[in-house]
Coordinates of C-alpha atoms in Angstrom, one line a residue:
M375 CA 77.3 71.0 84.6
E376 CA 76.1 68.4 81.9
T377 CA 72.5 68.7 81.0
T378 CA 70.2 66.0 79.6
P379 CA 67.8 66.6 76.7
Q380 CA 65.0 66.5 79.1
S381 CA 66.4 69.1 81.2
A382 CA 67.5 71.1 78.2
G383 CA 64.2 71.1 76.6
G384 CA 62.1 70.8 79.5
I385 CA 60.1 68.1 77.7
D386 CA 60.5 64.2 77.4
R387 CA 60.2 63.6 73.6
E388 CA 60.5 59.8 73.8
E389 CA 57.1 58.1 72.5
K390 CA 56.4 55.0 74.1
L391 CA 53.8 52.4 72.5
A392 CA 51.3 51.2 75.0
P393 CA 51.6 47.5 75.9
G394 CA 48.0 46.7 74.9
K395 CA 48.4 48.0 71.3
L396 CA 51.7 46.1 70.9
H397 CA 50.1 42.9 71.9
A398 CA 47.1 43.4 69.6
A399 CA 49.6 44.1 66.7
Q400 CA 51.4 40.9 67.5
Y401 CA 48.2 38.9 67.5
V402 CA 47.2 40.3 64.2
V403 CA 50.6 39.3 62.6
V404 CA 50.3 35.8 64.1
A405 CA 46.7 35.4 62.8
I406 CA 47.7 36.6 59.3
L407 CA 50.6 34.1 59.3
G408 CA 48.4 31.4 60.6
I409 CA 45.9 32.0 57.8
L410 CA 48.6 32.0 55.2
L411 CA 49.9 28.7 56.7
V412 CA 46.4 27.1 56.7
G413 CA 45.8 28.2 53.1
L414 CA 49.2 26.9 52.0
W415 CA 48.5 23.6 53.9
R416 CA 45.0 23.3 52.2
L417 CA 46.5 24.1 48.8
Q418 CA 49.6 21.8 49.1
V419 CA 48.1 19.0 51.2
L420 CA 44.3 18.8 51.2
G421 CA 43.8 20.2 47.8
A422 CA 46.8 18.6 46.2
E423 CA 45.0 15.9 44.3
N424 CA 42.2 18.2 43.3
Y425 CA 44.5 20.8 41.8
K426 CA 46.7 18.2 40.2
S427 CA 43.5 16.9 38.5
L428 CA 42.6 20.4 37.3
A429 CA 46.2 20.9 36.0
E430 CA 45.9 17.5 34.3
A431 CA 42.6 18.6 32.8
N432 CA 44.2 21.7 31.3
R433 CA 46.9 19.5 29.8
I434 CA 44.8 16.3 29.1
R435 CA 41.5 16.3 27.2
K436 CA 39.2 13.3 27.2
V437 CA 37.6 13.0 23.7
P438 CA 34.7 10.7 23.4
V439 CA 34.7 7.9 20.9
L440 CA 31.2 7.1 19.8
A441 CA 30.4 3.4 19.5
P442 CA 29.1 2.4 16.1
R443 CA 25.4 1.2 16.2
G444 CA 24.7 -2.4 15.4
K445 CA 23.7 -3.2 11.8
I446 CA 20.2 -4.3 10.8
F447 CA 19.6 -7.3 8.6
D448 CA 16.6 -9.1 7.1
R449 CA 15.6 -12.6 8.1
E450 CA 18.0 -14.1 5.5
G451 CA 21.0 -12.0 6.6
R452 CA 20.8 -9.3 3.9
I453 CA 21.7 -5.9 5.2
I454 CA 19.1 -3.2 5.5
V455 CA 20.8 -0.6 7.8
D456 CA 24.5 0.0 7.7
N457 CA 27.0 2.6 9.0
Y458 CA 29.3 4.8 7.1
P459 CA 32.4 6.8 8.3
S460 CA 31.7 10.4 9.0
T461 CA 33.6 13.5 10.4
S462 CA 31.9 16.0 12.7
C463 CA 33.0 19.4 13.9
Y464 CA 33.0 20.4 17.6
I465 CA 33.7 23.5 19.5
L466 CA 35.4 24.1 22.8
R467 CA 33.9 27.2 24.6
E468 CA 36.9 27.5 26.9
Q469 CA 39.2 28.1 23.9
I470 CA 37.2 30.9 22.4
R471 CA 39.2 34.2 22.7
D472 CA 37.0 36.7 20.8
A473 CA 33.6 35.4 19.9
D474 CA 32.8 38.5 17.8
V475 CA 35.7 37.8 15.5
E476 CA 35.9 34.0 15.5
L477 CA 32.3 32.9 15.3
P478 CA 31.7 34.7 11.8
M479 CA 34.8 33.0 10.6
I480 CA 33.6 29.5 11.8
A481 CA 30.1 30.2 10.3
A482 CA 31.7 31.1 6.9
G483 CA 34.1 28.1 6.9
L484 CA 31.5 25.6 7.8
H485 CA 28.8 27.1 5.7
I486 CA 26.3 27.5 8.5
P487 CA 24.4 30.6 9.8
I488 CA 26.1 32.3 12.7
E489 CA 22.7 32.3 14.5
Q490 CA 22.8 28.5 14.4
I491 CA 26.2 28.5 16.1
Q492 CA 25.0 30.9 18.8
A493 CA 21.8 28.8 19.3
V494 CA 23.9 25.7 19.9
L495 CA 26.2 27.4 22.4
K496 CA 23.2 28.7 24.2
R497 CA 21.6 25.2 24.3
Y498 CA 24.8 23.8 25.9
Q499 CA 25.6 26.7 28.2
G500 CA 24.8 24.7 31.3
N501 CA 27.4 22.0 30.4
A502 CA 31.1 22.0 31.5
K503 CA 33.2 24.5 29.4
Y504 CA 35.7 21.9 28.5
Q505 CA 33.0 19.6 27.0
P506 CA 33.1 19.6 23.2
I507 CA 29.9 20.8 21.6
P508 CA 28.8 19.6 18.2
I509 CA 28.2 22.5 15.8
K510 CA 28.1 20.6 12.5
L511 CA 27.7 16.9 11.9
D512 CA 29.0 15.0 8.8
I513 CA 31.1 17.9 7.5
T514 CA 32.5 17.8 3.9
P515 CA 36.2 17.4 3.0
D516 CA 36.4 21.1 2.2
E517 CA 35.1 21.9 5.7
Q518 CA 37.4 19.5 7.2
A519 CA 40.3 21.2 5.4
F520 CA 39.2 24.5 6.7
V521 CA 39.3 23.4 10.4
E522 CA 42.8 21.9 9.7
A523 CA 44.1 25.1 8.0
H524 CA 42.9 27.4 10.9
R525 CA 44.2 25.4 13.9
N526 CA 46.1 28.4 15.2
E527 CA 43.5 31.0 14.6
L528 CA 40.6 28.9 15.8
P529 CA 41.9 26.5 18.5
E530 CA 38.3 26.1 19.7
L531 CA 37.5 23.8 16.7
E532 CA 38.2 20.2 16.5
T533 CA 37.0 17.3 14.4
Q534 CA 36.0 13.8 15.4
D535 CA 35.6 10.6 13.3
E536 CA 32.3 8.9 13.8
Q537 CA 30.1 6.1 12.4
R538 CA 26.7 7.4 11.1
R539 CA 23.6 5.6 10.1
L540 CA 23.0 4.8 6.4
Y541 CA 19.4 4.0 5.7
P542 CA 17.9 2.6 2.5
R543 CA 16.9 5.2 -0.1
D544 CA 13.4 6.5 -0.9
G545 CA 12.1 5.8 2.6
F546 CA 12.2 2.0 2.2
A547 CA 10.8 0.3 5.3
A548 CA 11.3 3.7 7.0
H549 CA 8.4 3.3 9.6
L550 CA 9.4 -0.1 10.6
I551 CA 13.2 0.7 10.9
G552 CA 12.7 4.1 12.3
Y553 CA 15.6 6.7 12.7
V554 CA 18.1 8.0 15.1
G555 CA 18.4 11.6 16.4
E556 CA 20.0 13.7 19.2
V557 CA 18.7 13.7 22.7
S558 CA 16.9 17.0 23.4
E559 CA 16.5 18.8 26.6
Q560 CA 12.8 18.3 26.4
M561 CA 13.3 14.4 26.2
L562 CA 15.6 14.6 29.2
A563 CA 13.1 16.5 31.2
N564 CA 9.9 14.7 30.2
D565 CA 11.0 11.1 29.5
D566 CA 12.5 8.8 32.0
R567 CA 13.8 6.5 29.3
Y568 CA 16.5 9.2 28.6
A569 CA 17.5 9.9 32.3
L570 CA 21.0 8.4 31.8
Y571 CA 21.7 10.3 28.6
S572 CA 23.2 13.8 27.9
P573 CA 22.1 16.4 25.4
G574 CA 23.6 15.6 21.9
D575 CA 23.7 11.9 22.5
V576 CA 22.4 9.9 19.5
V577 CA 19.5 7.5 20.2
G578 CA 16.7 5.7 18.4
R579 CA 13.7 7.9 18.0
S580 CA 11.2 5.6 16.3
G581 CA 10.7 2.1 15.0
V582 CA 13.2 -0.7 15.6
E583 CA 15.9 2.0 16.3
A584 CA 13.9 3.1 19.3
T585 CA 12.6 -0.2 20.7
Y586 CA 16.0 -1.9 20.6
D587 CA 18.1 1.2 21.3
A588 CA 19.9 -0.2 24.3
V589 CA 20.9 -3.3 22.1
L590 CA 21.9 -1.3 19.0
R591 CA 23.8 1.6 20.5
G592 CA 26.7 -0.2 22.2
T593 CA 29.1 1.6 24.7
D594 CA 31.1 4.7 23.9
G595 CA 34.8 4.8 24.5
S596 CA 37.2 7.8 24.9
R597 CA 40.7 9.0 23.9
D598 CA 43.0 10.9 26.2
I599 CA 45.0 13.6 24.2
I600 CA 47.7 16.0 25.4
V601 CA 47.1 19.6 24.5
N602 CA 49.3 22.7 24.9
S603 CA 48.3 26.1 26.4
H604 CA 46.6 27.0 23.1
G605 CA 44.5 23.8 23.1
K606 CA 46.4 22.3 20.3
E607 CA 46.8 18.5 20.4
V608 CA 50.4 17.5 20.9
G609 CA 50.3 13.9 21.9
H610 CA 48.3 10.9 23.1
L611 CA 48.1 9.2 26.4
G612 CA 45.8 6.3 25.8
Q613 CA 42.2 5.2 24.9
E614 CA 39.3 3.2 26.0
L615 CA 37.9 1.3 23.1
A616 CA 34.3 1.7 22.2
V617 CA 32.2 -1.4 22.2
P618 CA 30.0 -1.7 19.0
G619 CA 26.3 -2.2 19.3
Q620 CA 24.8 -5.6 18.7
D621 CA 23.6 -6.5 15.1
L622 CA 20.0 -7.4 14.8
K623 CA 18.2 -9.7 12.4
L624 CA 14.7 -8.7 11.6
T625 CA 11.8 -11.0 10.7
I626 CA 11.3 -8.9 7.4
D627 CA 11.9 -10.7 4.1
L628 CA 13.5 -8.1 1.7
D629 CA 11.9 -9.8 -1.3
L630 CA 8.3 -9.4 0.1
Q631 CA 9.1 -5.9 1.4
K632 CA 10.1 -4.8 -2.1
V633 CA 6.9 -6.1 -3.6
A634 CA 4.8 -4.6 -0.9
E635 CA 6.7 -1.2 -1.4
R636 CA 6.0 -1.2 -5.1
A637 CA 2.4 -2.2 -4.6
L638 CA 1.7 0.8 -2.4
D639 CA 3.8 3.3 -4.3
G640 CA 2.0 6.5 -5.0
K641 CA -0.9 5.6 -2.7
T642 CA -1.8 6.4 0.9
G643 CA -2.2 3.6 3.3
A644 CA -0.4 0.5 4.8
I645 CA 0.4 -3.1 4.1
V646 CA 1.2 -5.8 6.7
A647 CA 2.4 -9.3 5.9
M648 CA 2.8 -11.7 8.8
D649 CA 3.4 -15.3 9.5
P650 CA 0.4 -16.5 11.6
H651 CA 2.2 -19.5 12.9
T652 CA 4.9 -17.4 14.7
G653 CA 3.7 -13.8 14.6
E654 CA 6.7 -12.7 12.6
I655 CA 6.2 -9.7 10.4
L656 CA 7.4 -10.5 6.9
A657 CA 6.8 -7.0 5.4
M658 CA 5.4 -3.7 6.6
V659 CA 4.8 -0.6 4.6
S660 CA 3.2 2.7 5.3
R661 CA 2.6 5.6 2.8
P662 CA 3.4 8.3 2.5
T663 CA 6.9 7.7 3.8
F664 CA 9.9 9.8 4.9
D665 CA 13.7 9.7 4.5
P666 CA 15.3 8.7 7.8
N667 CA 18.7 9.8 6.4
Q668 CA 17.4 13.3 6.8
F669 CA 17.1 12.7 10.6
S670 CA 20.3 10.9 11.1
V671 CA 22.5 14.1 10.9
R672 CA 20.8 17.4 11.6
L673 CA 17.3 17.8 10.3
T674 CA 16.8 20.9 8.0
H675 CA 14.0 23.3 8.6
S676 CA 12.7 23.0 5.1
Y677 CA 12.5 19.2 5.2
W678 CA 10.9 19.3 8.6
T679 CA 8.3 21.9 7.4
S680 CA 7.4 19.7 4.5
I681 CA 6.8 16.7 6.8
L682 CA 4.6 18.8 9.2
N683 CA 2.6 20.3 6.4
N684 CA 1.8 17.1 4.6
P685 CA -1.8 16.3 5.3
D686 CA -1.3 12.6 4.9
H687 CA 1.1 12.6 8.0
P688 CA 4.3 10.8 6.7
L689 CA 5.5 10.2 10.2
L690 CA 2.5 8.1 11.1
N691 CA 3.0 4.4 10.8
K692 CA -0.4 3.5 9.5
A693 CA 0.2 -0.1 9.9
I694 CA -0.1 0.2 13.6
Q695 CA -1.5 3.7 14.1
A696 CA -4.2 4.3 11.5
Q697 CA -7.5 3.8 13.4
L698 CA -10.2 3.5 10.8
A699 CA -13.5 1.7 10.3
P700 CA -12.7 -1.8 9.0
G701 CA -15.6 -2.1 6.7
S702 CA -16.7 -5.5 5.5
T703 CA -13.5 -7.2 6.8
F704 CA -15.3 -7.0 10.2
K705 CA -18.0 -9.4 8.8
I706 CA -15.6 -12.3 9.3
I707 CA -15.7 -11.5 13.1
M708 CA -19.4 -11.1 12.8
S709 CA -19.6 -14.6 11.2
V710 CA -17.6 -16.1 14.1
A711 CA -19.9 -14.6 16.6
G712 CA -23.0 -15.6 14.8
L713 CA -21.8 -19.2 14.4
Q714 CA -20.4 -19.6 17.8
E715 CA -23.7 -18.2 19.4
G716 CA -25.8 -20.4 17.1
A717 CA -27.5 -17.5 15.5
A718 CA -26.3 -17.8 12.0
Q719 CA -26.5 -21.4 11.1
D720 CA -30.2 -21.3 10.1
M721 CA -30.5 -17.6 9.5
R722 CA -31.6 -16.7 5.9
V723 CA -32.5 -13.2 4.6
N724 CA -34.0 -12.0 1.4
C725 CA -31.8 -9.1 0.3
Q726 CA -33.7 -6.5 -1.8
G727 CA -31.1 -3.9 -1.7
G728 CA -31.3 -3.2 2.0
A729 CA -33.6 -3.5 5.0
S730 CA -35.2 -1.3 7.6
F731 CA -34.5 -1.3 11.3
Y732 CA -35.9 1.0 14.0
G733 CA -37.5 3.3 11.5
H734 CA -34.4 3.8 9.3
F735 CA -33.6 2.1 5.9
Y736 CA -30.0 0.6 5.7
G737 CA -28.9 0.1 2.1
C738 CA -27.0 -2.8 0.5
D739 CA -24.7 -2.6 -2.6
A740 CA -26.9 -5.1 -4.6
H741 CA -30.1 -7.1 -4.6
H742 CA -28.7 -10.4 -3.5
G743 CA -31.9 -12.3 -3.0
G744 CA -31.7 -15.2 -0.8
V745 CA -28.6 -15.1 1.5
D746 CA -27.4 -17.6 4.1
I747 CA -24.1 -17.8 6.0
H748 CA -22.4 -19.8 3.2
N749 CA -22.9 -17.0 0.5
A750 CA -23.0 -14.0 2.9
I751 CA -19.2 -13.8 3.1
P752 CA -18.3 -14.0 -0.7
L753 CA -21.2 -11.7 -1.5
S754 CA -20.5 -9.4 1.4
C755 CA -24.1 -8.9 1.8
D756 CA -24.8 -5.9 4.1
T757 CA -28.5 -6.9 4.7
Y758 CA -27.5 -10.3 6.1
Y759 CA -25.0 -8.8 8.6
Y760 CA -27.5 -5.9 9.5
T761 CA -29.9 -8.7 10.5
L762 CA -27.2 -10.7 12.3
A763 CA -26.0 -7.7 14.3
N764 CA -29.6 -6.9 15.4
R765 CA -29.9 -10.6 16.6
L766 CA -26.6 -10.6 18.5
G767 CA -26.7 -7.2 20.1
I768 CA -23.8 -4.8 20.6
D769 CA -22.2 -6.4 23.7
T770 CA -22.0 -9.9 22.2
I771 CA -20.4 -8.4 19.1
A772 CA -18.0 -6.5 21.3
R773 CA -17.1 -9.6 23.3
Y774 CA -16.1 -11.5 20.1
A775 CA -14.3 -8.5 18.7
N776 CA -12.2 -8.2 21.9
S777 CA -11.5 -11.9 21.9
V778 CA -9.7 -11.6 18.5
G779 CA -7.7 -8.6 19.6
L780 CA -9.7 -5.6 18.4
G781 CA -9.9 -2.8 20.9
V782 CA -6.5 -3.7 22.5
R783 CA -2.9 -3.5 21.4
T784 CA -1.4 -6.5 19.7
G785 CA 1.8 -5.9 21.7
I786 CA 3.9 -5.6 18.5
D787 CA 7.5 -4.5 19.5
L788 CA 7.2 -1.0 17.7
P789 CA 6.5 2.3 19.6
D790 CA 3.1 4.0 19.8
E791 CA 0.8 1.2 18.6
V792 CA -2.8 2.5 19.0
V793 CA -5.7 0.7 20.4
G794 CA -8.7 1.2 18.1
T795 CA -12.3 1.1 19.3
V796 CA -14.8 -1.6 19.9
P797 CA -18.1 0.0 21.0
S798 CA -20.3 -1.5 23.6
T799 CA -22.9 -0.2 26.1
Q800 CA -20.3 0.2 28.8
W801 CA -17.9 2.0 26.3
K802 CA -20.5 4.6 25.3
L803 CA -21.6 5.1 28.9
K804 CA -17.8 5.7 30.0
T805 CA -16.8 7.8 27.0
Q806 CA -20.0 9.7 26.2
H807 CA -22.1 9.4 29.4
A808 CA -25.0 8.2 27.2
K809 CA -27.0 5.2 26.6
W810 CA -26.4 2.9 23.6
F811 CA -29.4 2.6 21.3
A812 CA -30.2 -0.7 19.4
G813 CA -30.2 1.2 16.1
E814 CA -26.5 2.0 16.5
T815 CA -25.7 -1.7 16.4
I816 CA -26.9 -2.1 12.8
S817 CA -23.9 -0.1 11.3
V818 CA -21.4 -1.9 13.6
G819 CA -22.5 -5.2 11.9
I820 CA -20.8 -4.2 8.7
G821 CA -17.7 -2.6 10.3
Q822 CA -19.0 1.0 10.2
G823 CA -20.3 3.3 13.0
A824 CA -18.0 3.6 16.0
V825 CA -15.9 0.6 15.5
T826 CA -12.2 1.2 14.4
A827 CA -9.2 -1.0 13.9
T828 CA -5.6 -0.9 12.6
P829 CA -4.2 -3.0 9.8
I830 CA -2.1 -5.0 12.2
Q831 CA -5.1 -5.8 14.4
L832 CA -7.1 -7.0 11.3
A833 CA -4.2 -9.1 10.0
R834 CA -3.9 -10.8 13.4
A835 CA -7.6 -11.2 13.9
L836 CA -8.5 -12.8 10.6
S837 CA -5.3 -14.9 10.4
G838 CA -6.1 -16.2 13.9
I839 CA -9.6 -17.1 12.9
A840 CA -8.2 -19.0 9.8
S841 CA -5.7 -20.7 12.1
G842 CA -8.6 -22.3 14.1
G843 CA -8.6 -19.6 16.7
V844 CA -4.9 -19.4 17.6
L845 CA -3.6 -15.8 17.6
R846 CA 0.1 -15.0 17.8
R847 CA 1.7 -11.8 19.2
P848 CA 3.3 -9.9 16.2
H849 CA 7.0 -9.1 16.3
V850 CA 9.6 -7.7 14.0
V851 CA 12.9 -9.1 15.4
M852 CA 13.9 -12.7 15.1
P853 CA 13.9 -14.4 18.5
G854 CA 17.0 -15.8 20.3
Q855 CA 19.3 -12.8 19.6
I856 CA 18.9 -10.9 22.8
D857 CA 19.4 -12.0 26.4
P858 CA 16.2 -13.1 28.2
R859 CA 16.2 -10.1 30.7
T860 CA 16.2 -7.6 27.9
T861 CA 13.7 -9.5 26.0
Q862 CA 11.3 -9.6 29.0
S863 CA 11.9 -5.8 29.5
I864 CA 10.9 -5.1 25.9
L865 CA 7.7 -7.2 26.3
E866 CA 6.8 -5.3 29.5
N867 CA 7.2 -2.0 27.6
F868 CA 4.8 -3.1 24.9
P869 CA 1.8 -4.7 26.6
G870 CA -0.9 -6.2 24.5
S871 CA -3.2 -9.2 24.1
G872 CA -0.2 -11.4 23.3
D873 CA -0.5 -15.1 22.3
K874 CA -4.1 -16.3 22.8
T875 CA -6.6 -18.9 21.7
I876 CA -10.3 -18.4 21.1
Q877 CA -13.0 -21.0 20.9
L878 CA -13.9 -21.9 17.3
S879 CA -15.6 -25.2 16.5
P880 CA -14.2 -27.2 13.5
E881 CA -17.5 -26.9 11.6
N882 CA -17.6 -23.1 12.0
W883 CA -13.9 -22.8 11.1
Q884 CA -14.5 -24.7 7.9
T885 CA -17.6 -22.6 7.0
I886 CA -15.8 -19.3 7.6
T887 CA -12.5 -20.3 5.7
D888 CA -14.4 -21.7 2.8
G889 CA -16.4 -18.5 2.5
M890 CA -13.2 -16.6 2.5
A891 CA -11.8 -18.7 -0.2
A892 CA -15.0 -18.1 -2.3
V893 CA -14.3 -14.3 -2.0
T894 CA -11.3 -14.6 -4.2
A895 CA -12.8 -17.2 -6.5
T896 CA -16.3 -15.9 -7.4
G897 CA -16.9 -13.2 -4.7
T898 CA -16.0 -9.5 -4.2
A899 CA -12.3 -10.1 -4.8
A900 CA -12.6 -12.4 -7.9
A901 CA -10.5 -9.9 -9.9
A902 CA -7.6 -10.8 -7.5
H903 CA -7.9 -14.5 -8.1
L904 CA -4.6 -16.5 -8.3
E905 CA -4.7 -19.6 -10.4
G906 CA -3.3 -22.6 -8.6
I907 CA -3.1 -20.9 -5.3
D908 CA -5.4 -21.4 -2.4
F909 CA -5.9 -17.6 -1.8
A910 CA -8.7 -16.6 0.7
G911 CA -9.6 -13.3 2.2
K912 CA -12.2 -10.6 2.8
T913 CA -12.7 -7.3 1.2
G914 CA -13.9 -4.2 3.0
T915 CA -15.1 -0.8 1.6
A916 CA -15.5 1.6 4.5
Q917 CA -17.2 4.9 3.8
V918 CA -15.6 8.1 5.1
I919 CA -18.8 10.0 4.6
G920 CA -22.5 8.8 4.4
H921 CA -24.2 7.9 1.1
D922 CA -26.4 11.1 1.2
A923 CA -23.5 13.4 1.8
L924 CA -21.4 11.6 -0.9
A925 CA -24.3 12.1 -3.4
R926 CA -24.3 15.9 -2.7
T927 CA -20.5 16.3 -3.1
N928 CA -18.3 16.6 -6.2
K929 CA -16.8 13.1 -5.3
G930 CA -13.3 14.3 -4.8
H931 CA -10.6 11.9 -4.0
N932 CA -10.8 12.5 -0.2
T933 CA -14.5 11.5 -0.2
L934 CA -13.9 8.1 -1.7
P935 CA -14.3 5.1 0.7
N936 CA -11.2 3.4 2.2
A937 CA -10.4 0.1 0.6
W938 CA -9.4 -2.8 2.8
F939 CA -8.5 -6.4 2.2
V940 CA -7.2 -9.2 4.4
G941 CA -6.0 -12.2 2.6
M942 CA -4.0 -15.4 3.2
T943 CA -2.7 -18.6 1.9
P944 CA -3.7 -21.4 2.3
R945 CA -7.3 -20.8 3.5
R946 CA -6.9 -22.9 6.7
N947 CA -3.8 -22.7 9.0
P948 CA -2.3 -20.1 6.6
D949 CA 1.5 -19.5 6.2
I950 CA 1.0 -15.9 5.4
V951 CA -1.6 -13.2 5.9
V952 CA -1.5 -9.8 4.2
A953 CA -3.6 -6.8 5.3
V954 CA -4.0 -3.9 3.0
L955 CA -5.4 -0.5 3.7
W956 CA -5.6 1.8 0.8
E957 CA -7.0 5.2 2.0
H958 CA -9.6 6.5 -0.5
G959 CA -8.9 3.4 -2.7
N960 CA -12.7 3.2 -3.3
W961 CA -13.4 -0.5 -3.4
G962 CA -12.0 -3.4 -1.4
N963 CA -11.2 -5.4 -4.5
N964 CA -8.6 -2.7 -5.5
S965 CA -6.7 -3.6 -2.2
A966 CA -7.2 -7.3 -2.9
K967 CA -5.2 -6.9 -6.1
L968 CA -2.3 -5.4 -4.1
A969 CA -2.5 -8.2 -1.7
S970 CA -2.4 -10.7 -4.4
Q971 CA 1.0 -9.5 -5.6
I972 CA 2.5 -10.2 -2.3
I973 CA 0.8 -13.6 -1.9
D974 CA 1.9 -14.6 -5.4
A975 CA 5.6 -13.5 -4.6
F976 CA 5.5 -15.5 -1.3
V977 CA 4.2 -18.6 -2.9
T978 CA 6.6 -18.4 -5.8
K979 CA 9.6 -18.0 -3.5
Q980 CA 8.4 -20.9 -1.3
R981 CA 8.0 -23.2 -4.2
K982 CA 11.4 -22.4 -5.6
K983 CA 12.9 -22.9 -2.1
D984 CA 10.9 -26.2 -1.7
N985 CA 12.1 -27.5 -5.1
N986 CA 15.7 -26.6 -4.4
L987 CA 15.6 -28.4 -1.1
R988 CA 14.0 -31.5 -2.5
I989 CA 16.4 -31.5 -5.4
A990 CA 19.3 -31.2 -2.9
E991 CA 18.0 -34.0 -0.8
T992 CA 17.6 -36.4 -3.7
P993 CA 20.5 -38.9 -3.6
K994 CA 22.4 -39.0 -6.8
P995 CA 23.7 -42.3 -8.2
A996 CA 27.4 -42.9 -8.0
P997 CA 29.2 -42.1 -11.2
Q998 CA 30.1 -45.1 -13.2
P999 CA 33.3 -45.2 -15.1
A1000 CA 32.7 -44.9 -18.9
A1001 CA 33.8 -47.6 -21.2
P1002 CA 36.9 -46.9 -23.1
G1003 CA 36.1 -44.6 -26.1
A1004 CA 32.5 -44.1 -24.9
E1005 CA 30.9 -40.6 -24.7
P1006 CA 30.2 -39.4 -21.2
Q1007 CA 26.6 -39.6 -20.1
P1008 CA 24.7 -36.7 -18.4
A1009 CA 23.7 -37.3 -14.9
D1010 CA 20.0 -38.0 -14.1
V1011 CA 18.2 -34.7 -13.0
P1012 CA 15.0 -35.1 -11.0
A1013 CA 11.9 -33.7 -12.5
R1014 CA 10.7 -30.3 -11.1
L1015 CA 8.5 -31.0 -8.0
T1016 CA 5.4 -29.0 -7.4
P1017 CA 4.4 -28.4 -3.8
T1018 CA 0.7 -28.6 -3.1
S1019 CA 0.5 -26.7 0.1
Y1020 CA -0.8 -23.5 -1.6
S1021 CA -3.0 -25.3 -4.3
H1022 CA -6.6 -25.7 -4.3

């Protein structure tokens, strides 16, 4: 009888899988296949464009092409700021294979500390890894050769040709022009003006470069290059051309600027020359100065330390930021107030070296004897203006000072203009929570005490008075170059008193301007007299410490008074005004001598130009044919014409 395995062994050894487990295993397999299919679909269909772009990014690199900034010219088209070709070195973090080995090589080849490279990498660590990071700007030919020779060992290095700023030497017009620099993370975080910029972008940081940055900087372009797996460039795909920035023509006259620079050389202070008819700034100097070329690449620590440690603050544009007591230049504003209020016409004082007010004696520099409004200006008699200030009161003085632009910004198109101070009862109550005392008004009458002003404010105020009460808004860029919308935006960013007119009767105008002309003829600035030129102005000697304290000191340089002068030609409706601040220059007539150099240069140039124009406009007689054998006769040359607009 045949037996089966079951019967033979007595046991059924066939293992059967439970139906539930079989179904579960099938579901798992189906789910895994489904997930794989969905993943493949996402990769190949949904993510196709994205991964294609990533693959292209690994093969194609977009290299920025920086737009050259617009050049800057003077009013006659002579170049002041240019660009020069430069090569900079960048690093690609994604290409760094062994930082411990490669960074020391880079530091040695580029002659920079390795700590500087590490600091730069840390600064840009939040940026995309494929973005080139600048590690050294304006590299030398030797450093460029190092990069080219180590392409294989250091694929993370690449060079880029750029245009960089070339400023005049020796800090010429540095405060007016300004400088460019990289956008820092702090600027991005704290200043809305840089919201659309990225770290490392080069922007204007001061002066004209900052105010007109959007005009000067242009639009950057880019180049698409093909790279291999090692990051080495193997071809080009195309490029987007950079759009250069717009050139700008300034109101500055280089000839006058040079004279002003020489006049203030070795001194501390500022000079402003302006056309009162238009508000155009013809020259602007501030001393000490700085070298903007140091800022246009990467500022060295040693140079920055020297700037910061200089007690005379080289970065301060003293023409618009030095807030100092104006001294006796303020007496012109006092004269306007006294005459317009009817307080000065018949006022006469007997100056015996000073006068007493409210129990205190206020000194004068001399015993002037009998003084009225006609000789008070050329003599600069303190006693007269003490008395006038006491008659007018502080609030009347403040009202007239504000009317000619003191205590408010002029609105000049340069960054960080300061306001100055015009004291009043309300001002003291608001700032010091105290009452104004009548005795405090006496010192204000001679431009001392709490009153402060800037050179640009005084230039505009006194030239406006000499122009019959017409004050123009100062500006440093010639009009008509920029579209109206940009111009309006700039005006809104630099609020000030703008163009305005004050009330000044013809009789009072004549009295004041004649008095200012007498200052340079027989008065306190007689040493600066210019023969044959209608040169008017007002000196100012502003103490930095009181007479008693000065007598107790060793009379060191820093204790000497600040020397002011504001001068113009001609005396009425002037064509130029020059304000000079010479810090610790001792006497106002010292500053008057500096101003006279600029006035003389201006008049000489205008006369030459006027002569050339008149000669060119003179019709020449038609040449007559010479008789046979006769000698040719020279053409008639008009005699040299002498303009009279600047003469007495």
